[in-house]
CSV table of C-alpha atoms in Angstrom, one decimal:
chain,number,residue,atom,x,y,z
A,1,MET,CA,0.0,0.3,0.0
A,2,ALA,CA,1.5,3.6,-1.3
A,3,GLY,CA,2.1,6.1,1.5
A,4,LEU,CA,1.0,9.3,1.6
A,5,ASP,CA,3.5,11.7,-0.5
A,6,THR,CA,4.1,14.7,2.0
A,7,GLY,CA,7.1,16.0,-0.1
A,8,THR,CA,5.4,16.9,-3.7
A,9,GLN,CA,2.8,19.5,-4.6
A,10,PRO,CA,1.0,20.5,-8.0
A,11,VAL,CA,2.6,23.2,-10.2
A,12,VAL,CA,0.0,26.0,-9.4
A,13,THR,CA,0.4,28.3,-12.5
A,14,PRO,CA,0.2,31.9,-11.6
A,15,LEU,CA,-4.1,31.0,-13.1
A,16,ASP,CA,-4.3,29.1,-10.5
A,17,ALA,CA,-3.0,31.1,-8.0
A,18,ALA,CA,-5.4,34.1,-9.5
A,19,LEU,CA,-8.7,32.1,-9.8
A,20,VAL,CA,-8.3,30.2,-6.2
A,21,LYS,CA,-7.8,34.3,-5.2
A,22,ALA,CA,-10.0,35.3,-7.5
A,23,VAL,CA,-13.2,32.9,-6.1
A,24,GLY,CA,-12.2,32.9,-2.9
A,25,ASP,CA,-12.3,36.8,-2.4
A,26,PHE,CA,-15.7,36.5,-4.2
A,27,CYS,CA,-16.7,33.9,-1.5
A,28,ARG,CA,-16.1,36.2,1.4
A,29,TRP,CA,-18.0,38.5,0.2
A,30,CYS,CA,-20.8,37.1,-0.8
A,31,ALA,CA,-21.0,34.3,2.1
A,32,GLY,CA,-19.2,35.8,5.1
A,33,ALA,CA,-15.6,37.1,5.6
A,34,GLY,CA,-14.8,35.4,8.8
A,35,LEU,CA,-14.5,32.1,6.5
A,36,PRO,CA,-11.8,29.3,5.4
A,37,VAL,CA,-11.2,29.5,1.7
A,38,VAL,CA,-8.6,26.5,1.4
A,39,ARG,CA,-7.7,25.2,-2.2
A,40,GLY,CA,-8.8,21.8,-3.2
A,41,TRP,CA,-6.6,18.9,-4.8
A,42,THR,CA,-3.3,19.4,-2.5
A,43,ASN,CA,-0.6,16.8,-0.7
A,44,ALA,CA,-1.0,16.6,3.2
A,45,VAL,CA,-3.6,19.8,3.9
A,46,SER,CA,-6.3,18.7,6.1
A,47,ARG,CA,-9.8,20.6,5.8
A,48,PRO,CA,-10.8,23.5,8.9
A,49,PRO,CA,-12.7,21.9,10.8
A,50,GLY,CA,-15.9,23.9,10.8
A,51,ALA,CA,-17.5,25.3,7.7
A,52,HIS,CA,-14.9,26.2,5.4
A,53,ILE,CA,-15.3,27.1,1.5
A,54,VAL,CA,-12.9,24.4,-0.6
A,55,VAL,CA,-11.9,25.8,-4.5
A,56,THR,CA,-10.5,23.6,-7.1
A,57,PRO,CA,-9.3,25.4,-10.9
A,58,PHE,CA,-9.9,22.0,-13.1
A,59,SER,CA,-10.6,21.4,-16.3
A,60,ALA,CA,-10.0,24.5,-19.5
A,61,THR,CA,-12.0,25.3,-22.8
A,62,TRP,CA,-10.4,26.7,-25.8
A,63,HIS,CA,-12.7,28.8,-27.7
A,64,ALA,CA,-10.6,30.0,-30.2
A,65,THR,CA,-7.2,29.8,-32.7
A,66,THR,CA,-4.2,31.4,-32.0
A,67,SER,CA,-3.8,34.9,-32.1
A,68,ARG,CA,-0.3,36.8,-33.2
A,69,SER,CA,0.8,40.1,-32.3
A,70,TYR,CA,4.8,41.6,-32.3
A,71,ASP,CA,6.4,44.4,-30.6
A,72,PRO,CA,9.8,45.4,-33.0
A,73,GLY,CA,11.3,46.2,-30.4
A,74,GLU,CA,15.2,47.3,-30.8
A,75,ASP,CA,17.8,46.1,-33.2
A,76,GLY,CA,15.4,43.6,-34.4
A,77,ARG,CA,15.2,41.7,-31.6
A,78,GLY,CA,11.6,41.8,-31.0
A,79,ARG,CA,8.8,39.5,-29.5
A,80,VAL,CA,5.9,38.0,-30.8
A,81,THR,CA,3.4,37.4,-28.7
A,82,VAL,CA,0.7,34.4,-28.9
A,83,ALA,CA,-2.7,33.5,-27.2
A,84,ARG,CA,-5.8,31.5,-27.4
A,85,SER,CA,-8.9,32.6,-26.1
A,86,MET,CA,-10.9,29.9,-23.3
A,87,SER,CA,-11.8,29.5,-20.4
A,88,ARG,CA,-11.3,27.7,-16.4
A,89,ARG,CA,-13.9,25.7,-14.5
A,90,VAL,CA,-14.0,25.8,-11.5
A,91,GLN,CA,-15.8,23.9,-8.0
A,92,VAL,CA,-16.2,25.6,-4.8
A,93,ASP,CA,-18.1,23.0,-2.2
A,94,PHE,CA,-18.7,25.4,0.8
A,95,TYR,CA,-18.8,23.1,4.1
A,96,GLY,CA,-20.9,23.6,7.1
A,97,PRO,CA,-24.6,24.7,8.7
A,98,ASP,CA,-25.3,28.1,6.1
A,99,ALA,CA,-23.6,26.0,2.6
A,100,GLN,CA,-26.6,26.3,1.1
A,101,ALA,CA,-27.4,30.0,1.8
A,102,GLN,CA,-23.8,30.4,0.8
A,103,ALA,CA,-23.7,28.8,-3.0
A,104,GLN,CA,-27.0,29.9,-3.5
A,105,ALA,CA,-26.1,33.7,-2.4
A,106,VAL,CA,-22.8,32.9,-4.3
A,107,ALA,CA,-24.5,31.3,-7.2
A,108,THR,CA,-27.0,33.8,-7.5
A,109,LEU,CA,-24.5,37.3,-7.5
A,110,ALA,CA,-22.0,35.2,-9.5
A,111,GLN,CA,-24.3,35.2,-12.6
A,112,ASP,CA,-25.3,38.4,-11.9
A,113,MET,CA,-23.7,42.4,-12.7
A,114,THR,CA,-22.1,42.5,-9.8
A,115,GLY,CA,-20.1,39.2,-10.6
A,116,CYS,CA,-19.1,40.5,-13.2
A,117,ASP,CA,-17.9,44.0,-11.5
A,118,PHE,CA,-16.2,41.9,-8.8
A,119,PHE,CA,-13.8,39.7,-10.6
A,120,ARG,CA,-12.8,43.0,-12.8
A,121,PRO,CA,-9.7,43.6,-10.8
A,122,TYR,CA,-8.4,40.1,-11.2
A,123,ASP,CA,-8.4,40.2,-15.2
A,124,LEU,CA,-10.9,37.2,-14.0
A,125,THR,CA,-14.8,37.8,-16.5
A,126,PRO,CA,-17.5,34.7,-15.1
A,127,LEU,CA,-19.4,33.3,-18.2
A,128,THR,CA,-21.1,30.5,-16.1
A,129,VAL,CA,-22.0,28.9,-13.2
A,130,THR,CA,-24.6,25.7,-12.5
A,131,ASP,CA,-27.1,25.3,-10.0
A,132,PRO,CA,-25.6,24.7,-6.4
A,133,GLN,CA,-26.2,21.0,-5.6
A,134,GLU,CA,-26.7,19.0,-2.3
A,135,LEU,CA,-22.8,16.6,-1.7
A,136,THR,CA,-23.9,16.0,2.5
A,137,GLY,CA,-22.3,13.7,3.9
A,138,MET,CA,-21.0,11.3,6.1
A,139,ALA,CA,-17.8,12.1,8.5
A,140,GLY,CA,-16.7,10.8,11.4
A,141,ASN,CA,-18.9,9.2,14.5
A,142,GLU,CA,-21.3,9.2,11.7
A,143,GLN,CA,-22.4,13.1,11.7
A,144,ALA,CA,-24.1,14.4,8.1
A,145,GLU,CA,-22.4,16.5,7.2
A,146,PRO,CA,-23.3,19.9,5.4
A,147,ARG,CA,-21.4,20.5,2.2
A,148,TRP,CA,-22.9,21.9,-1.3
A,149,MET,CA,-21.4,21.9,-4.7
A,150,LEU,CA,-21.0,24.3,-7.4
A,151,GLU,CA,-19.1,24.9,-10.3
A,152,LEU,CA,-17.8,28.6,-11.6
A,153,GLU,CA,-16.9,29.1,-15.7
A,154,LEU,CA,-14.2,32.0,-15.8
A,155,GLN,CA,-12.6,33.6,-18.7
A,156,PRO,CA,-9.3,34.9,-18.0
A,157,GLY,CA,-7.7,38.3,-19.2
A,158,PRO,CA,-5.2,38.1,-21.7
A,159,GLU,CA,-2.0,38.6,-18.9
A,160,PHE,CA,-3.1,34.7,-18.5
A,161,SER,CA,-4.4,33.6,-21.6
A,162,GLY,CA,-0.6,34.5,-23.9
A,163,VAL,CA,2.6,33.3,-23.4
A,164,THR,CA,5.5,35.8,-25.9
A,165,VAL,CA,8.7,34.4,-27.2
A,166,GLU,CA,11.7,36.1,-28.6
A,167,LEU,CA,12.1,36.6,-32.2
A,168,ASP,CA,14.2,38.1,-34.7
A,169,PHE,CA,12.4,40.1,-37.5
A,170,PHE,CA,13.0,43.1,-39.2
A,171,ASP,CA,11.1,46.2,-39.7
A,172,ASN,CA,13.1,48.5,-42.3
A,173,VAL,CA,13.5,46.9,-45.4
A,174,ASN,CA,15.5,48.9,-48.6
A,175,LEU,CA,15.3,46.4,-51.6
A,176,GLY,CA,15.9,47.1,-55.2
A,177,LEU,CA,15.9,46.9,-59.1
A,178,HIS,CA,19.4,45.3,-60.0
A,179,PRO,CA,20.1,45.2,-63.7
A,180,GLN,CA,20.3,41.1,-65.7
A,181,ALA,CA,23.0,40.2,-67.0
C-alpha cells in the first residue's frame, strides 16, 4: 500500500493561483468574511474544522484559434505574443451549517453584473455558474456534514492566455532592382 506523499505538491500556475484567490475573495464577500478558504487537490493539507470553502480549479476549454501580436523591439530583437482565448472551470465546495445559503448567494451574485464587476480587477470574467448541488455526506462518528457544491466558469484576460517568445525580425526593408546581365 502506498504511503501519503507529503513531499510533493501540484504545480500551481499563475492562473490557478489567481483563480483560487479571486474565487475565494468572491465567496468571502458573498457568504461571510470569516470563512476559511483552502485550495483543493493539495497533498497533506487537512481541511479546516467547522465551516469552510474549498476552491478547486480543474478543466480548461479553448474558445478560438491563436492570435499573434508583434513588438519589434530594438535592433531587430523583438517579441511575438501568441494568445488563445480560453475559460477555466472551478469547483467550489461549501461546508458547514450555512452551506446551502452560501452556495446560493455565490451562484446568484456570480450570474449578475455584480459578479462581473467583482472579478474585473482580477482580469477574470464569469461566464457560467451551475445550480448549487447538495452533496451532504457522513463524517466521522456517523455525523452528517453539510456540503453544497457549484461550478464557476471564468474567462481569464490576456495576461493569462498568452505566451511571449523572443523573435528575430525586421521592420525596415530596403529593396531595389538590379539589372539582369
